[in-house]
Coordinates of C-alpha atoms in Angstrom, one line a residue:
Chain A
M5 CA -89.9 -61.8 -210.4
E6 CA -86.9 -64.0 -210.2
F7 CA -85.0 -61.2 -208.5
Y8 CA -87.6 -61.1 -205.7
V9 CA -87.6 -64.8 -205.3
Q10 CA -83.8 -64.8 -205.0
L11 CA -84.1 -62.1 -202.4
I12 CA -86.6 -64.0 -200.4
V13 CA -84.6 -67.3 -200.7
S14 CA -81.3 -65.7 -199.5
G15 CA -83.4 -63.9 -196.9
L16 CA -84.7 -67.2 -195.6
V17 CA -81.2 -68.7 -195.4
L18 CA -79.9 -65.7 -193.6
G19 CA -83.0 -65.7 -191.4
S20 CA -82.7 -69.4 -190.5
I21 CA -79.2 -68.6 -189.2
Y22 CA -80.5 -65.6 -187.3
A23 CA -83.1 -68.0 -185.9
L24 CA -80.4 -70.3 -184.7
V25 CA -78.4 -67.6 -183.0
A26 CA -81.7 -66.1 -181.7
L27 CA -82.5 -69.5 -180.3
G28 CA -79.3 -69.5 -178.3
F29 CA -80.0 -66.0 -177.1
A30 CA -83.6 -66.8 -176.1
I31 CA -82.5 -69.9 -174.2
I32 CA -80.1 -67.9 -172.1
Y33 CA -82.6 -65.1 -171.5
K34 CA -85.4 -67.5 -170.7
S35 CA -83.6 -69.6 -168.1
T36 CA -81.2 -67.2 -166.6
S37 CA -82.6 -63.8 -167.5
V38 CA -79.2 -62.7 -168.8
V39 CA -79.0 -60.7 -172.0
N40 CA -76.0 -62.0 -173.9
F41 CA -74.2 -59.4 -176.0
A42 CA -71.5 -61.9 -176.7
Q43 CA -73.7 -64.2 -178.8
G44 CA -72.1 -63.0 -182.0
E45 CA -68.6 -63.6 -180.7
F46 CA -69.5 -67.1 -179.8
L47 CA -70.6 -67.6 -183.4
M48 CA -67.4 -66.1 -184.6
L49 CA -65.2 -68.2 -182.3
G50 CA -67.0 -71.4 -183.3
A51 CA -66.5 -70.5 -187.0
Y52 CA -62.8 -69.9 -186.5
F53 CA -62.3 -73.0 -184.4
C54 CA -63.8 -75.1 -187.1
F55 CA -61.8 -73.3 -189.7
S56 CA -58.6 -74.2 -187.8
M57 CA -59.6 -77.8 -187.6
V58 CA -60.6 -78.1 -191.3
V59 CA -58.1 -75.9 -193.1
Q60 CA -55.1 -75.8 -190.8
Y61 CA -55.1 -79.3 -189.4
R62 CA -56.8 -81.0 -192.3
I63 CA -59.3 -82.9 -190.1
P64 CA -62.3 -84.4 -192.0
W65 CA -65.4 -82.3 -191.8
L66 CA -67.5 -84.6 -189.6
W67 CA -64.7 -84.8 -187.0
A68 CA -64.0 -81.2 -187.2
F69 CA -67.7 -80.4 -186.7
L70 CA -67.9 -82.7 -183.6
L71 CA -64.7 -81.2 -182.2
T72 CA -66.2 -77.8 -182.6
L73 CA -69.3 -78.9 -180.7
V74 CA -67.1 -80.2 -177.9
F75 CA -65.1 -77.0 -177.8
S76 CA -68.4 -75.0 -177.6
V77 CA -69.7 -77.0 -174.7
V78 CA -66.5 -76.5 -172.8
L79 CA -66.5 -72.8 -173.6
G80 CA -70.1 -72.5 -172.5
L81 CA -69.4 -74.2 -169.2
L82 CA -66.3 -72.0 -168.5
V83 CA -68.1 -68.8 -169.3
E84 CA -71.0 -69.7 -167.1
R85 CA -68.9 -70.8 -164.2
L86 CA -66.2 -68.1 -164.3
I87 CA -68.1 -65.0 -165.4
L88 CA -71.9 -65.3 -165.0
R89 CA -72.2 -67.2 -161.8
P90 CA -70.6 -64.5 -159.7
M91 CA -72.9 -62.0 -161.2
I92 CA -76.1 -63.6 -160.0
G93 CA -78.2 -61.0 -158.2
E94 CA -76.5 -58.0 -159.7
P95 CA -78.5 -55.4 -161.5
I96 CA -79.4 -55.9 -165.1
I97 CA -77.0 -53.3 -166.4
S98 CA -74.0 -54.9 -164.8
I99 CA -74.9 -58.2 -166.4
I100 CA -75.3 -56.6 -169.8
M101 CA -71.9 -54.9 -169.3
V102 CA -70.2 -58.2 -168.3
T103 CA -71.3 -59.8 -171.5
I104 CA -70.1 -56.8 -173.4
G105 CA -66.7 -57.2 -171.7
L106 CA -66.8 -60.9 -172.6
S107 CA -67.4 -60.0 -176.2
S108 CA -64.4 -57.8 -176.4
V109 CA -62.2 -60.4 -174.7
L110 CA -63.4 -63.1 -177.2
K111 CA -62.9 -60.7 -180.1
S112 CA -59.3 -60.0 -179.1
V113 CA -58.6 -63.7 -178.6
V114 CA -59.8 -64.3 -182.2
T115 CA -57.7 -61.5 -183.7
T116 CA -54.7 -62.7 -181.7
I117 CA -54.9 -66.3 -182.9
W118 CA -56.3 -65.9 -186.4
G119 CA -55.6 -62.3 -187.4
T120 CA -58.2 -60.1 -189.2
Q121 CA -58.1 -61.4 -192.8
I122 CA -61.1 -63.0 -194.3
Q123 CA -60.8 -66.8 -194.3
I124 CA -62.5 -69.4 -196.4
Y125 CA -63.4 -73.0 -195.6
D126 CA -61.4 -75.2 -197.9
P127 CA -62.8 -77.7 -198.7
P128 CA -66.2 -76.3 -198.3
L129 CA -68.8 -78.2 -196.3
F130 CA -71.4 -78.1 -199.0
P131 CA -71.0 -77.9 -202.8
D132 CA -71.6 -74.5 -204.4
A133 CA -73.3 -75.7 -207.6
P134 CA -76.8 -74.3 -208.0
V135 CA -79.8 -76.5 -208.4
N136 CA -82.9 -75.5 -210.3
I137 CA -86.1 -75.4 -208.3
A138 CA -89.1 -74.3 -210.3
G139 CA -86.8 -72.7 -212.9
I140 CA -85.0 -70.6 -210.3
P141 CA -81.3 -71.5 -209.6
I142 CA -80.6 -71.7 -206.0
S143 CA -77.1 -72.5 -204.5
Q144 CA -76.8 -75.8 -202.7
V145 CA -75.1 -74.2 -199.8
Y146 CA -78.2 -72.2 -199.2
L147 CA -80.4 -75.2 -199.3
W148 CA -78.2 -77.2 -197.0
S149 CA -77.7 -74.4 -194.5
M150 CA -81.4 -73.7 -194.3
G151 CA -82.3 -77.3 -194.0
L152 CA -79.8 -77.9 -191.2
S153 CA -80.9 -74.9 -189.2
L154 CA -84.5 -75.7 -189.5
L155 CA -83.8 -79.3 -188.5
L156 CA -81.9 -78.0 -185.4
L157 CA -84.7 -75.6 -184.5
A158 CA -87.2 -78.5 -184.7
L159 CA -85.0 -80.7 -182.7
F160 CA -84.6 -78.2 -179.9
G161 CA -88.3 -77.5 -180.0
L162 CA -89.0 -81.2 -179.4
F163 CA -86.2 -81.2 -176.7
F164 CA -87.9 -78.5 -174.8
K165 CA -91.3 -80.0 -175.1
Y166 CA -90.6 -83.6 -174.3
S167 CA -87.2 -84.3 -172.7
K168 CA -86.7 -84.2 -169.0
A169 CA -84.0 -81.6 -169.2
G170 CA -86.1 -79.5 -171.5
V171 CA -89.0 -79.5 -169.1
A172 CA -86.6 -78.7 -166.2
M173 CA -85.4 -75.8 -168.2
R174 CA -88.8 -74.5 -168.8
A175 CA -89.6 -74.9 -165.1
T176 CA -86.5 -72.9 -164.2
A177 CA -87.4 -70.3 -166.6
F178 CA -90.8 -70.0 -165.0
S179 CA -89.5 -69.6 -161.5
N180 CA -86.1 -70.4 -160.1
Q181 CA -87.4 -70.9 -156.6
V182 CA -90.2 -73.3 -157.6
A183 CA -87.8 -75.3 -159.7
L184 CA -85.4 -75.5 -156.8
S185 CA -88.1 -76.7 -154.5
M186 CA -89.0 -79.4 -157.0
G187 CA -85.5 -80.8 -156.9
I188 CA -84.2 -79.3 -160.1
S189 CA -80.6 -78.1 -159.9
V190 CA -80.9 -74.6 -161.1
K191 CA -77.1 -74.3 -161.4
N192 CA -77.0 -77.2 -163.8
I193 CA -79.8 -75.8 -165.8
F194 CA -77.9 -72.5 -166.1
A195 CA -74.8 -74.3 -167.3
L196 CA -76.9 -76.3 -169.8
A197 CA -78.5 -73.2 -171.1
W198 CA -75.1 -71.6 -171.8
C199 CA -73.8 -74.8 -173.4
I200 CA -76.8 -75.0 -175.8
A201 CA -76.5 -71.3 -176.6
V202 CA -72.8 -71.6 -177.5
V203 CA -73.3 -74.8 -179.5
V204 CA -76.1 -73.4 -181.7
S205 CA -74.2 -70.2 -182.2
S206 CA -71.1 -72.2 -183.3
I207 CA -73.2 -74.1 -185.8
G208 CA -74.7 -70.9 -187.1
G209 CA -71.1 -69.6 -187.4
I210 CA -70.0 -72.6 -189.4
L211 CA -73.0 -72.3 -191.7
I212 CA -72.6 -68.6 -192.4
G213 CA -68.9 -69.1 -192.8
N214 CA -69.6 -71.6 -195.6
I215 CA -71.7 -69.0 -197.4
N216 CA -69.8 -65.7 -196.9
G217 CA -66.4 -66.7 -195.5
I218 CA -65.2 -66.0 -192.0
N219 CA -64.0 -62.7 -190.8
I220 CA -64.0 -60.6 -187.7
S221 CA -67.2 -58.8 -188.6
L222 CA -69.2 -62.0 -187.9
G223 CA -69.5 -60.6 -184.4
H224 CA -72.1 -58.2 -185.7
F225 CA -74.5 -61.1 -186.0
G226 CA -74.9 -61.0 -182.3
L227 CA -76.3 -57.5 -182.5
K228 CA -78.5 -58.2 -185.6
V229 CA -80.1 -60.9 -183.6
F230 CA -81.8 -58.4 -181.3
P231 CA -84.5 -57.4 -183.8
A232 CA -85.3 -61.1 -184.3
V233 CA -85.7 -61.9 -180.6
I234 CA -87.6 -58.7 -179.9
L235 CA -90.0 -59.5 -182.8
G236 CA -90.6 -63.0 -181.5
G237 CA -90.7 -62.0 -177.9
L238 CA -87.5 -62.2 -175.8
D239 CA -88.5 -65.3 -173.9
S240 CA -90.1 -67.4 -176.5
I241 CA -88.2 -70.1 -178.4
L242 CA -90.7 -70.4 -181.2
G243 CA -90.7 -66.6 -181.4
A244 CA -87.0 -66.6 -181.8
A245 CA -87.2 -69.0 -184.7
L246 CA -90.0 -67.1 -186.5
G247 CA -88.5 -63.7 -185.7
G248 CA -85.2 -64.8 -187.2
L249 CA -86.8 -65.9 -190.4
I250 CA -89.0 -62.8 -190.7
I251 CA -86.2 -60.4 -190.0
G252 CA -83.9 -62.2 -192.5
V253 CA -86.4 -61.9 -195.3
L254 CA -87.4 -58.3 -194.4
E255 CA -83.8 -57.3 -194.3
N256 CA -82.9 -58.8 -197.7
L257 CA -86.1 -57.5 -199.3
S258 CA -85.8 -54.0 -198.1
D259 CA -82.2 -53.9 -199.1
G260 CA -82.8 -55.2 -202.6
V261 CA -85.9 -53.2 -203.3
L262 CA -84.5 -49.9 -202.0
K263 CA -81.3 -50.4 -203.8
S264 CA -82.9 -51.1 -207.1
L265 CA -85.6 -48.4 -206.8
F266 CA -83.8 -45.5 -205.1
G267 CA -80.1 -46.5 -205.2
L268 CA -79.8 -46.4 -201.5
Q269 CA -76.7 -48.2 -200.2
G270 CA -76.1 -50.1 -197.0
I271 CA -79.7 -50.5 -196.0
K272 CA -78.9 -54.1 -194.9
E273 CA -77.1 -52.8 -191.9
V274 CA -79.8 -50.6 -190.6
A275 CA -83.1 -52.1 -191.8
P276 CA -83.4 -54.7 -189.0
F277 CA -83.0 -51.9 -186.4
V278 CA -85.7 -49.8 -188.1
F279 CA -88.0 -52.7 -187.9
L280 CA -86.9 -53.2 -184.3
V281 CA -88.1 -49.7 -183.4
I282 CA -91.4 -50.2 -185.2
I283 CA -92.0 -53.5 -183.5
L284 CA -91.2 -52.0 -180.1
M285 CA -93.7 -49.2 -180.7
V286 CA -96.5 -51.4 -181.9
K287 CA -96.0 -54.6 -180.0
P288 CA -93.5 -54.1 -177.1
Y289 CA -93.5 -57.7 -176.0
G290 CA -93.2 -59.2 -179.5
L291 CA -95.4 -61.9 -181.1
F292 CA -95.0 -64.5 -178.4
G293 CA -93.4 -62.8 -175.5
T294 CA -94.8 -62.9 -172.0
K295 CA -96.7 -59.7 -171.3
E296 CA -96.1 -58.4 -167.9
I297 CA -99.2 -57.1 -166.3
E298 CA -98.8 -54.2 -163.9
R299 CA -101.3 -52.0 -162.3
V300 CA -101.2 -48.9 -160.1
Chain B
M12 CA -63.0 -25.5 -138.8
S13 CA -63.5 -29.2 -138.7
V14 CA -62.5 -31.7 -141.2
H15 CA -65.8 -33.6 -141.1
H16 CA -68.8 -33.6 -138.9
C17 CA -68.5 -36.5 -136.5
G18 CA -72.2 -36.8 -135.9
D19 CA -75.5 -35.7 -137.3
F20 CA -76.6 -32.6 -135.3
K21 CA -78.0 -30.4 -138.0
Q22 CA -80.8 -28.2 -137.0
T23 CA -82.1 -26.8 -140.3
Y24 CA -82.9 -28.3 -143.6
A25 CA -80.6 -25.9 -145.3
D26 CA -77.8 -27.2 -143.3
D27 CA -78.6 -30.8 -144.2
M28 CA -78.8 -30.0 -147.9
K29 CA -75.5 -28.3 -148.2
V30 CA -73.3 -29.6 -150.9
M31 CA -70.1 -28.9 -149.0
Q32 CA -70.7 -29.7 -145.4
T33 CA -67.7 -28.1 -143.7
R34 CA -65.4 -25.3 -144.4
F35 CA -62.5 -27.7 -144.8
I36 CA -64.2 -29.4 -147.7
Q37 CA -64.9 -26.0 -149.2
V38 CA -61.3 -25.0 -149.0
C39 CA -60.1 -28.4 -150.4
I40 CA -62.5 -28.2 -153.4
G41 CA -61.6 -24.5 -154.0
L42 CA -57.9 -25.4 -154.0
F43 CA -58.5 -28.3 -156.3
V44 CA -60.3 -26.1 -158.8
I45 CA -57.5 -23.5 -158.6
L46 CA -55.0 -26.3 -159.2
L47 CA -57.0 -27.4 -162.2
Y48 CA -56.9 -23.9 -163.6
V49 CA -53.1 -23.5 -163.2
F50 CA -52.4 -27.0 -164.5
P51 CA -51.4 -26.0 -168.0
Y52 CA -48.5 -24.1 -166.6
L53 CA -47.3 -27.1 -164.6
G54 CA -47.9 -29.9 -167.0
S55 CA -46.5 -30.6 -170.5
N56 CA -48.5 -30.3 -173.7
Y57 CA -49.0 -34.1 -173.6
H58 CA -50.5 -33.9 -170.1
V59 CA -52.8 -31.1 -171.1
S60 CA -54.1 -33.1 -174.1
V61 CA -54.8 -36.1 -171.8
M62 CA -56.6 -33.8 -169.4
N63 CA -58.7 -32.4 -172.3
K64 CA -59.8 -35.9 -173.2
I65 CA -60.7 -36.6 -169.6
G66 CA -62.7 -33.3 -169.4
I67 CA -64.8 -34.2 -172.4
A68 CA -65.3 -37.7 -171.1
V69 CA -66.4 -36.3 -167.7
I70 CA -69.1 -34.2 -169.3
G71 CA -70.3 -37.2 -171.4
A72 CA -70.2 -39.6 -168.5
V73 CA -72.1 -37.3 -166.1
G74 CA -74.7 -37.0 -168.9
I75 CA -75.1 -40.7 -169.4
N76 CA -75.1 -41.3 -165.6
I77 CA -78.3 -39.1 -165.4
V78 CA -80.2 -41.4 -167.7
T79 CA -78.7 -44.7 -166.7
G80 CA -77.4 -44.3 -163.2
F81 CA -80.1 -42.1 -161.8
T82 CA -83.2 -42.9 -163.8
G83 CA -82.3 -46.5 -164.4
Q84 CA -82.7 -46.6 -168.1
I85 CA -79.9 -48.2 -169.9
S86 CA -78.8 -46.2 -172.9
L87 CA -76.6 -47.8 -175.6
G88 CA -76.8 -44.9 -177.9
Q89 CA -74.4 -42.4 -176.3
G90 CA -71.8 -42.7 -179.0
A91 CA -74.3 -41.7 -181.7
F92 CA -75.7 -38.9 -179.5
L93 CA -72.1 -37.6 -179.2
G94 CA -72.0 -37.6 -182.9
V95 CA -75.3 -35.7 -183.2
G96 CA -73.9 -33.0 -181.0
A97 CA -70.7 -32.7 -182.9
F98 CA -72.2 -32.7 -186.4
A99 CA -75.0 -30.4 -185.4
C100 CA -72.6 -27.9 -183.8
S101 CA -70.3 -28.0 -186.9
Y102 CA -73.3 -27.5 -189.2
F103 CA -74.6 -24.5 -187.3
M104 CA -71.2 -22.9 -187.4
R105 CA -70.4 -23.6 -191.0
E106 CA -73.8 -23.1 -192.7
W107 CA -75.5 -20.6 -190.5
N108 CA -72.4 -18.7 -189.3
I109 CA -73.4 -19.0 -185.7
P110 CA -70.6 -18.5 -183.2
F111 CA -69.5 -21.5 -181.2
W112 CA -70.9 -20.0 -178.0
F113 CA -74.4 -20.2 -179.3
A114 CA -73.9 -23.2 -181.5
M115 CA -72.8 -25.4 -178.7
P116 CA -76.0 -25.0 -176.6
M117 CA -78.0 -25.3 -179.8
A118 CA -76.3 -28.6 -180.6
G119 CA -77.1 -29.6 -177.0
L120 CA -80.7 -28.9 -177.6
T121 CA -80.7 -30.7 -181.0
T122 CA -79.2 -33.7 -179.3
A123 CA -81.8 -33.5 -176.5
A124 CA -84.6 -33.4 -179.1
I125 CA -83.2 -36.5 -180.8
G126 CA -82.6 -38.2 -177.5
M127 CA -86.2 -37.6 -176.6
V128 CA -87.3 -39.1 -179.9
F129 CA -85.4 -42.3 -179.2
G130 CA -86.4 -42.1 -175.5
S131 CA -90.1 -42.0 -176.3
P132 CA -90.4 -45.8 -176.4
S133 CA -89.9 -45.5 -172.7
L134 CA -93.7 -44.7 -172.6
R135 CA -94.3 -48.4 -173.0
L136 CA -90.9 -50.0 -172.5
K137 CA -88.5 -50.4 -169.6
G138 CA -85.4 -52.1 -168.7
L139 CA -84.0 -54.4 -171.3
Y140 CA -86.4 -53.6 -174.0
L141 CA -85.6 -49.9 -173.8
A142 CA -81.9 -50.7 -173.8
I143 CA -82.4 -52.5 -177.1
A144 CA -84.4 -49.6 -178.5
T145 CA -81.4 -47.3 -177.7
L146 CA -79.2 -49.8 -179.4
A147 CA -81.4 -49.4 -182.5
A148 CA -80.9 -45.6 -182.2
Q149 CA -77.2 -46.1 -182.3
F150 CA -77.3 -48.0 -185.6
I151 CA -79.9 -45.8 -187.2
L152 CA -77.9 -42.7 -186.4
E153 CA -74.7 -44.2 -187.5
Y154 CA -76.4 -45.0 -190.9
L155 CA -77.6 -41.4 -191.1
F156 CA -74.1 -40.0 -190.3
L157 CA -72.8 -41.9 -193.3
H158 CA -75.6 -41.1 -195.7
V159 CA -76.8 -37.5 -194.9
D160 CA -73.8 -36.0 -196.7
K161 CA -75.0 -32.4 -196.6
V162 CA -74.6 -32.3 -192.8
T163 CA -72.0 -34.8 -192.0
G164 CA -69.9 -35.1 -195.2
G165 CA -70.5 -38.8 -195.4
S166 CA -67.5 -41.0 -194.6
N167 CA -65.1 -38.2 -195.3
G168 CA -66.3 -36.2 -192.4
V169 CA -66.3 -32.4 -192.0
M170 CA -64.1 -29.7 -190.7
F171 CA -65.0 -28.2 -187.4
P172 CA -64.3 -24.4 -187.1
S173 CA -62.4 -23.4 -184.0
P174 CA -64.3 -21.4 -181.4
E175 CA -63.3 -17.7 -181.3
I176 CA -63.6 -14.7 -179.1
G177 CA -62.9 -11.6 -181.3
S178 CA -59.6 -12.5 -183.0
F179 CA -58.5 -15.1 -180.4
A180 CA -59.1 -18.7 -181.6
F181 CA -59.3 -21.7 -179.3
D182 CA -57.2 -23.9 -181.5
D183 CA -54.5 -25.5 -179.4
D184 CA -54.5 -27.8 -176.4
R185 CA -54.0 -25.1 -173.8
S186 CA -56.7 -22.8 -174.8
M187 CA -59.2 -25.6 -175.3
Y188 CA -58.2 -26.9 -171.9
Y189 CA -59.8 -23.8 -170.2
L190 CA -62.9 -24.1 -172.3
I191 CA -63.4 -27.8 -171.6
L192 CA -62.6 -27.4 -167.9
T193 CA -65.1 -24.5 -167.5
V194 CA -67.9 -26.4 -169.2
A195 CA -67.0 -29.6 -167.3
I196 CA -67.2 -27.7 -163.9
I197 CA -70.5 -26.1 -164.8
G198 CA -71.8 -29.5 -165.9
V199 CA -70.8 -31.2 -162.7
L200 CA -72.2 -28.4 -160.6
F201 CA -75.5 -28.6 -162.4
A202 CA -75.7 -32.4 -162.0
V203 CA -74.8 -32.3 -158.3
N204 CA -77.5 -29.7 -157.8
L205 CA -80.0 -31.5 -160.0
F206 CA -80.1 -34.4 -157.5
R207 CA -81.0 -32.0 -154.7
S208 CA -84.0 -30.8 -156.6
K209 CA -87.5 -32.1 -157.1
D210 CA -86.8 -33.4 -160.6
G211 CA -83.6 -35.2 -159.5
R212 CA -85.4 -36.9 -156.6
A213 CA -88.1 -38.0 -159.0
F214 CA -85.5 -39.6 -161.3
V215 CA -84.2 -41.6 -158.4
A216 CA -87.7 -42.6 -157.4
V217 CA -88.4 -43.8 -161.0
R218 CA -85.3 -45.9 -160.9
D219 CA -85.8 -47.4 -157.5
H220 CA -89.4 -48.4 -157.9
Y221 CA -91.3 -47.1 -160.8
L222 CA -94.6 -48.4 -159.6
S223 CA -94.3 -46.7 -156.2
A224 CA -93.1 -43.6 -157.9
E225 CA -96.2 -43.5 -160.0
I226 CA -98.4 -44.1 -156.9
M227 CA -96.8 -41.1 -155.3
G228 CA -97.9 -39.0 -158.3
I229 CA -94.7 -38.9 -160.3
H230 CA -95.5 -38.7 -164.0
L231 CA -93.3 -41.6 -165.2
F232 CA -93.2 -40.8 -168.9
R233 CA -92.5 -37.2 -168.3
Y234 CA -89.6 -37.8 -166.0
R235 CA -88.2 -40.6 -168.2
L236 CA -88.3 -38.3 -171.2
L237 CA -86.8 -35.4 -169.2
S238 CA -83.9 -37.6 -168.1
F239 CA -83.3 -38.5 -171.7
A240 CA -83.4 -34.9 -172.7
I241 CA -81.0 -33.6 -169.9
S242 CA -78.6 -36.5 -170.5
S243 CA -78.6 -36.0 -174.3
F244 CA -78.0 -32.3 -173.8
Y245 CA -74.8 -33.1 -171.8
V246 CA -73.7 -35.6 -174.4
G247 CA -74.4 -33.1 -177.2
V248 CA -72.3 -30.5 -175.5
A249 CA -69.5 -33.1 -175.0
G250 CA -69.8 -33.9 -178.7
S251 CA -69.4 -30.2 -179.7
L252 CA -66.4 -29.9 -177.5
W253 CA -64.9 -33.0 -179.0
G254 CA -65.4 -31.5 -182.4
A255 CA -63.9 -28.2 -181.4
Y256 CA -60.9 -30.0 -179.9
T257 CA -60.2 -32.4 -182.8
Q258 CA -61.2 -29.8 -185.4
Y259 CA -62.2 -32.6 -187.8
I260 CA -65.0 -35.0 -187.3
T261 CA -65.9 -38.3 -189.1
P262 CA -68.6 -40.8 -188.4
E263 CA -65.9 -43.3 -187.5
H264 CA -65.6 -41.9 -184.0
F265 CA -69.2 -42.3 -183.0
T266 CA -69.7 -46.0 -183.1
I267 CA -71.2 -48.5 -180.7
H268 CA -67.7 -48.8 -179.2
E269 CA -67.9 -45.3 -178.0
S270 CA -71.3 -46.0 -176.4
I271 CA -69.8 -49.1 -174.7
H272 CA -66.9 -47.0 -173.5
Y273 CA -69.2 -44.5 -171.8
L274 CA -71.3 -47.2 -170.3
A275 CA -68.2 -48.8 -168.9
M276 CA -67.1 -45.5 -167.4
I277 CA -70.2 -45.1 -165.3
I278 CA -70.3 -48.7 -164.3
I279 CA -66.7 -48.8 -163.3
G280 CA -66.9 -45.4 -161.6
G281 CA -70.2 -46.0 -159.9
L282 CA -73.8 -45.9 -161.1
G283 CA -75.9 -43.1 -159.8
S284 CA -73.1 -40.9 -158.5
V285 CA -71.7 -37.8 -160.0
L286 CA -68.4 -38.4 -158.4
G287 CA -68.5 -42.0 -159.8
A288 CA -69.0 -40.6 -163.3
I289 CA -65.9 -38.4 -162.9
F290 CA -63.8 -41.3 -161.5
G291 CA -65.0 -43.6 -164.3
A292 CA -64.2 -41.0 -167.0
I293 CA -60.7 -40.5 -165.6
F294 CA -60.1 -44.3 -165.3
M295 CA -61.3 -45.2 -168.7
T296 CA -59.5 -42.3 -170.4
L297 CA -56.2 -43.1 -168.8
L298 CA -56.5 -46.8 -169.3
P299 CA -55.5 -46.8 -173.0
F300 CA -52.5 -44.6 -172.3
V301 CA -51.4 -46.9 -169.5
L302 CA -52.0 -50.0 -171.7
T303 CA -50.0 -48.4 -174.6
G304 CA -47.2 -47.6 -172.2
V305 CA -47.1 -51.2 -170.8
T306 CA -47.4 -52.8 -174.2
A307 CA -44.7 -50.6 -175.6
N308 CA -42.4 -51.6 -172.8
L309 CA -43.2 -55.3 -173.1
A310 CA -42.6 -55.1 -176.8
D311 CA -39.1 -54.0 -176.1
Y312 CA -38.4 -57.1 -174.0
F313 CA -40.3 -59.5 -176.1
P314 CA -40.1 -58.2 -179.7
Q315 CA -42.0 -61.2 -181.2
A316 CA -44.8 -60.9 -178.7
G317 CA -45.5 -57.3 -179.7
Y318 CA -48.1 -58.2 -182.2
F319 CA -50.0 -60.4 -179.8
I320 CA -49.9 -57.8 -177.1
Q321 CA -51.3 -55.2 -179.5
S322 CA -54.2 -57.3 -180.4
L323 CA -54.8 -58.3 -176.8
R324 CA -55.4 -54.7 -175.8
E325 CA -59.1 -54.7 -176.5
G326 CA -59.3 -58.0 -174.6
I327 CA -57.5 -56.4 -171.6
F328 CA -60.1 -53.6 -171.7
G329 CA -62.9 -56.3 -171.6
L330 CA -61.1 -58.2 -168.9
I331 CA -60.8 -55.2 -166.7
V332 CA -64.5 -54.4 -167.1
I333 CA -65.4 -58.0 -166.2
L334 CA -63.1 -58.1 -163.2
F335 CA -64.4 -54.8 -161.9
L336 CA -68.0 -56.0 -162.2
I337 CA -67.2 -59.2 -160.4
F338 CA -65.0 -57.9 -157.6
E339 CA -66.1 -54.2 -157.2
P340 CA -69.7 -54.1 -158.5
D341 CA -70.4 -50.7 -156.9
G342 CA -67.6 -49.0 -158.6
I343 CA -64.7 -46.7 -157.6
A344 CA -67.0 -44.2 -156.0
H345 CA -68.1 -46.8 -153.4
R346 CA -64.4 -47.7 -152.7
W347 CA -63.7 -44.0 -152.3
R348 CA -66.5 -43.8 -149.7
L349 CA -65.1 -46.8 -147.8
I350 CA -61.6 -45.2 -147.8
K351 CA -63.0 -41.9 -146.4
A352 CA -65.0 -43.8 -143.8
Y353 CA -61.9 -45.7 -142.8
W354 CA -60.0 -42.5 -142.1
K355 CA -63.0 -41.0 -140.4
L356 CA -63.3 -43.9 -138.0
Y357 CA -59.6 -44.6 -137.5
P358 CA -58.4 -46.2 -135.3
F359 CA -61.8 -47.9 -134.8
S360 CA -62.8 -50.3 -137.5
Y361 CA -66.5 -49.7 -137.1

C-alpha cells in the first residue's frame, strides 16, 4: 500500500511540474498558435542560470530566484522578437522547425557554458528531511515543489480570468483580428505569452533541479509535456494543469507497477507516449480542447 | 535542340506532361547520371563514403517529402522508421536467410506496415495533432528497439550481413556506392513520376485543401494512409541500405535527432519538391563535414577555444535551420528556380 502511495505522491510532484511547463506551452499555443518544441530547453536554461547564481556566485536564494525570473523575461522577449515574429504567416511545419532549431541552439549554449556533468543546487532551496503524513514519509522537497507549482497554476488561472492583460490574451487567442480591432496590441500579447511561458518553465526547471539535480537531459521535459497538453486539450490552460497531473501520476504508477510485476525497465520514458496515442485515438481534442467542427 | 522552351506552345497533353522537356535537358541529365556512375574512379575513398551518405539521405528525404511535403502531414518519426527498416532487413537476412535483394523490399514493406499503423490516427487527426502522434511513434519504437532483444540485440545492436551476388560481396565503399546510387535513382524516378499520376495529384490536393479534396471525391483517409505507406517504404529501404553500408546497427542511430535531421533536410531543400529533397539531403549531409573542417581549422588558431567550438556545433546546426527558415522559407529548390529563371530571362529582369 505504502509503495503505491509513494508512487502517486511522486507522480503528483512530477505531474505538477509537467503542469507548469504544459501551462507555458498552452499559453504560447493559445495566443500565438505556435507549437514550441524548445519548452524543455527553456526549463533547462532557467535551471542552469539559477544554478550559476546560487552555486557559482553565492547569491542568496531569493535574489537568485528573482534574477532568474528577470533573465527569463528577457530571454522570452528576445526569442519572440528575433525568431518568432519573422515567422508569422509561415506554414505550421516551418514554425515547428524553427522552434526545434531554437532548442538545439539553446542546448549547445548550455553545454558550452556549463558542460554536460550533472549539477546539484548547493545549498538546496528546500530541506530534504521527510515529514510524516498519515504515517507515510514524504520528502519536504516534494511537498514544497508541489505546493509552489499548484500556487502558480492557481495564480495564472486567476490572472487569465480577471486581469486586464489576461482577458486581452484570451481575446487574442480567440481571434487576432477581433482583438486588434478592439485596440489590443497583438504584438505585445505575443511577447507577453512568450515571457510567461519562459518564466513558468524556468520555475519548473528550478523545482525539478532541486529534486533530481540539473543535467542536460532536462530538455526531455519539453517532449514529455506533449502528452499532458494533448490530454488536456492543446489550447486549454485548465486542461494543461490537469493533464500534467494525470500524466505524471500515470507515468509513475505504470513504471512502478510494471517494474515490480513484470520486471520491465525504462517504462517511464515511453509510458506517457503510449497514453498519448490512446488519448489521440479516443478523444482527439483532449478533455477541454476546442473541437473544430467541419462538414463537407 | 533548344536549351529551354521560351513559350508555352505545346499541342498535346503528352508533351505537357514530359519530365524532361527538351533534348538539352535529357542530355544534361544523362551526362550527369553517367558522371555519377564513373565518380568512384575520379574521387578518393573519402569522397565516395561522403557520396554514400548523401545517397542514403536522398532516399530517406524523398520518402519523408512524400508524406510531409506533398501530403502535408508532419512526420516526426522518420528516425525510428529508418531503424525499423534496418532491423527488419537484418533480421530477415540473419534468421530467415533471405538474400539482401529480397530482404530490402521486405523491410520496406514492413516499415510501410508500421508507418500505416502510426499513420492511422490521421483518420481523425490532422496537422499538429498528427505530428505529435508521430512523435509518440518515435519514442515507442525507440523503446522497442532497446527492449526487443531478439530482433534488435538491445543496446548492443546487431551485425548486418553484407549484400552478395554469388561470391561477390558489397562490403566496401565503392561497391556499396553503386548499390546506393542505383536505388536512389530508381527512388527519385518513382517519386517524380508519382506526382504526375492520379495518386500523386490526390496527395497534393489533400495537402492544399483537404475539405475541397474530399468534396471532389478524394478518399482522405485512404490517401493519407497511402502517403504514409509509400513514404515509410522509402525510409525502410534507406534504413536497409544504411545497415548494409555500416554493417553494424545499434538503436543509438535511430533517435529523434535523426528524425529532426530529415525534417530539416526537406525544409531547407524545399517542401513538396523532389529536387528540394535532393538538395536538402546534400546540404544537410555535407554540413557536418564542413563544420568539422572549419572547427578543426579554428582550433588550430585558437587552441583554447576548441572545446567551445566543438560544443557549439549543434548550435550552429540549429542556427542555420533558423536562418534558412527566416530568410529562405521556400528552400534551396525555390532559389534554384529563381536562378534558372534569371538566366532564361537574361538580360531582362522580368
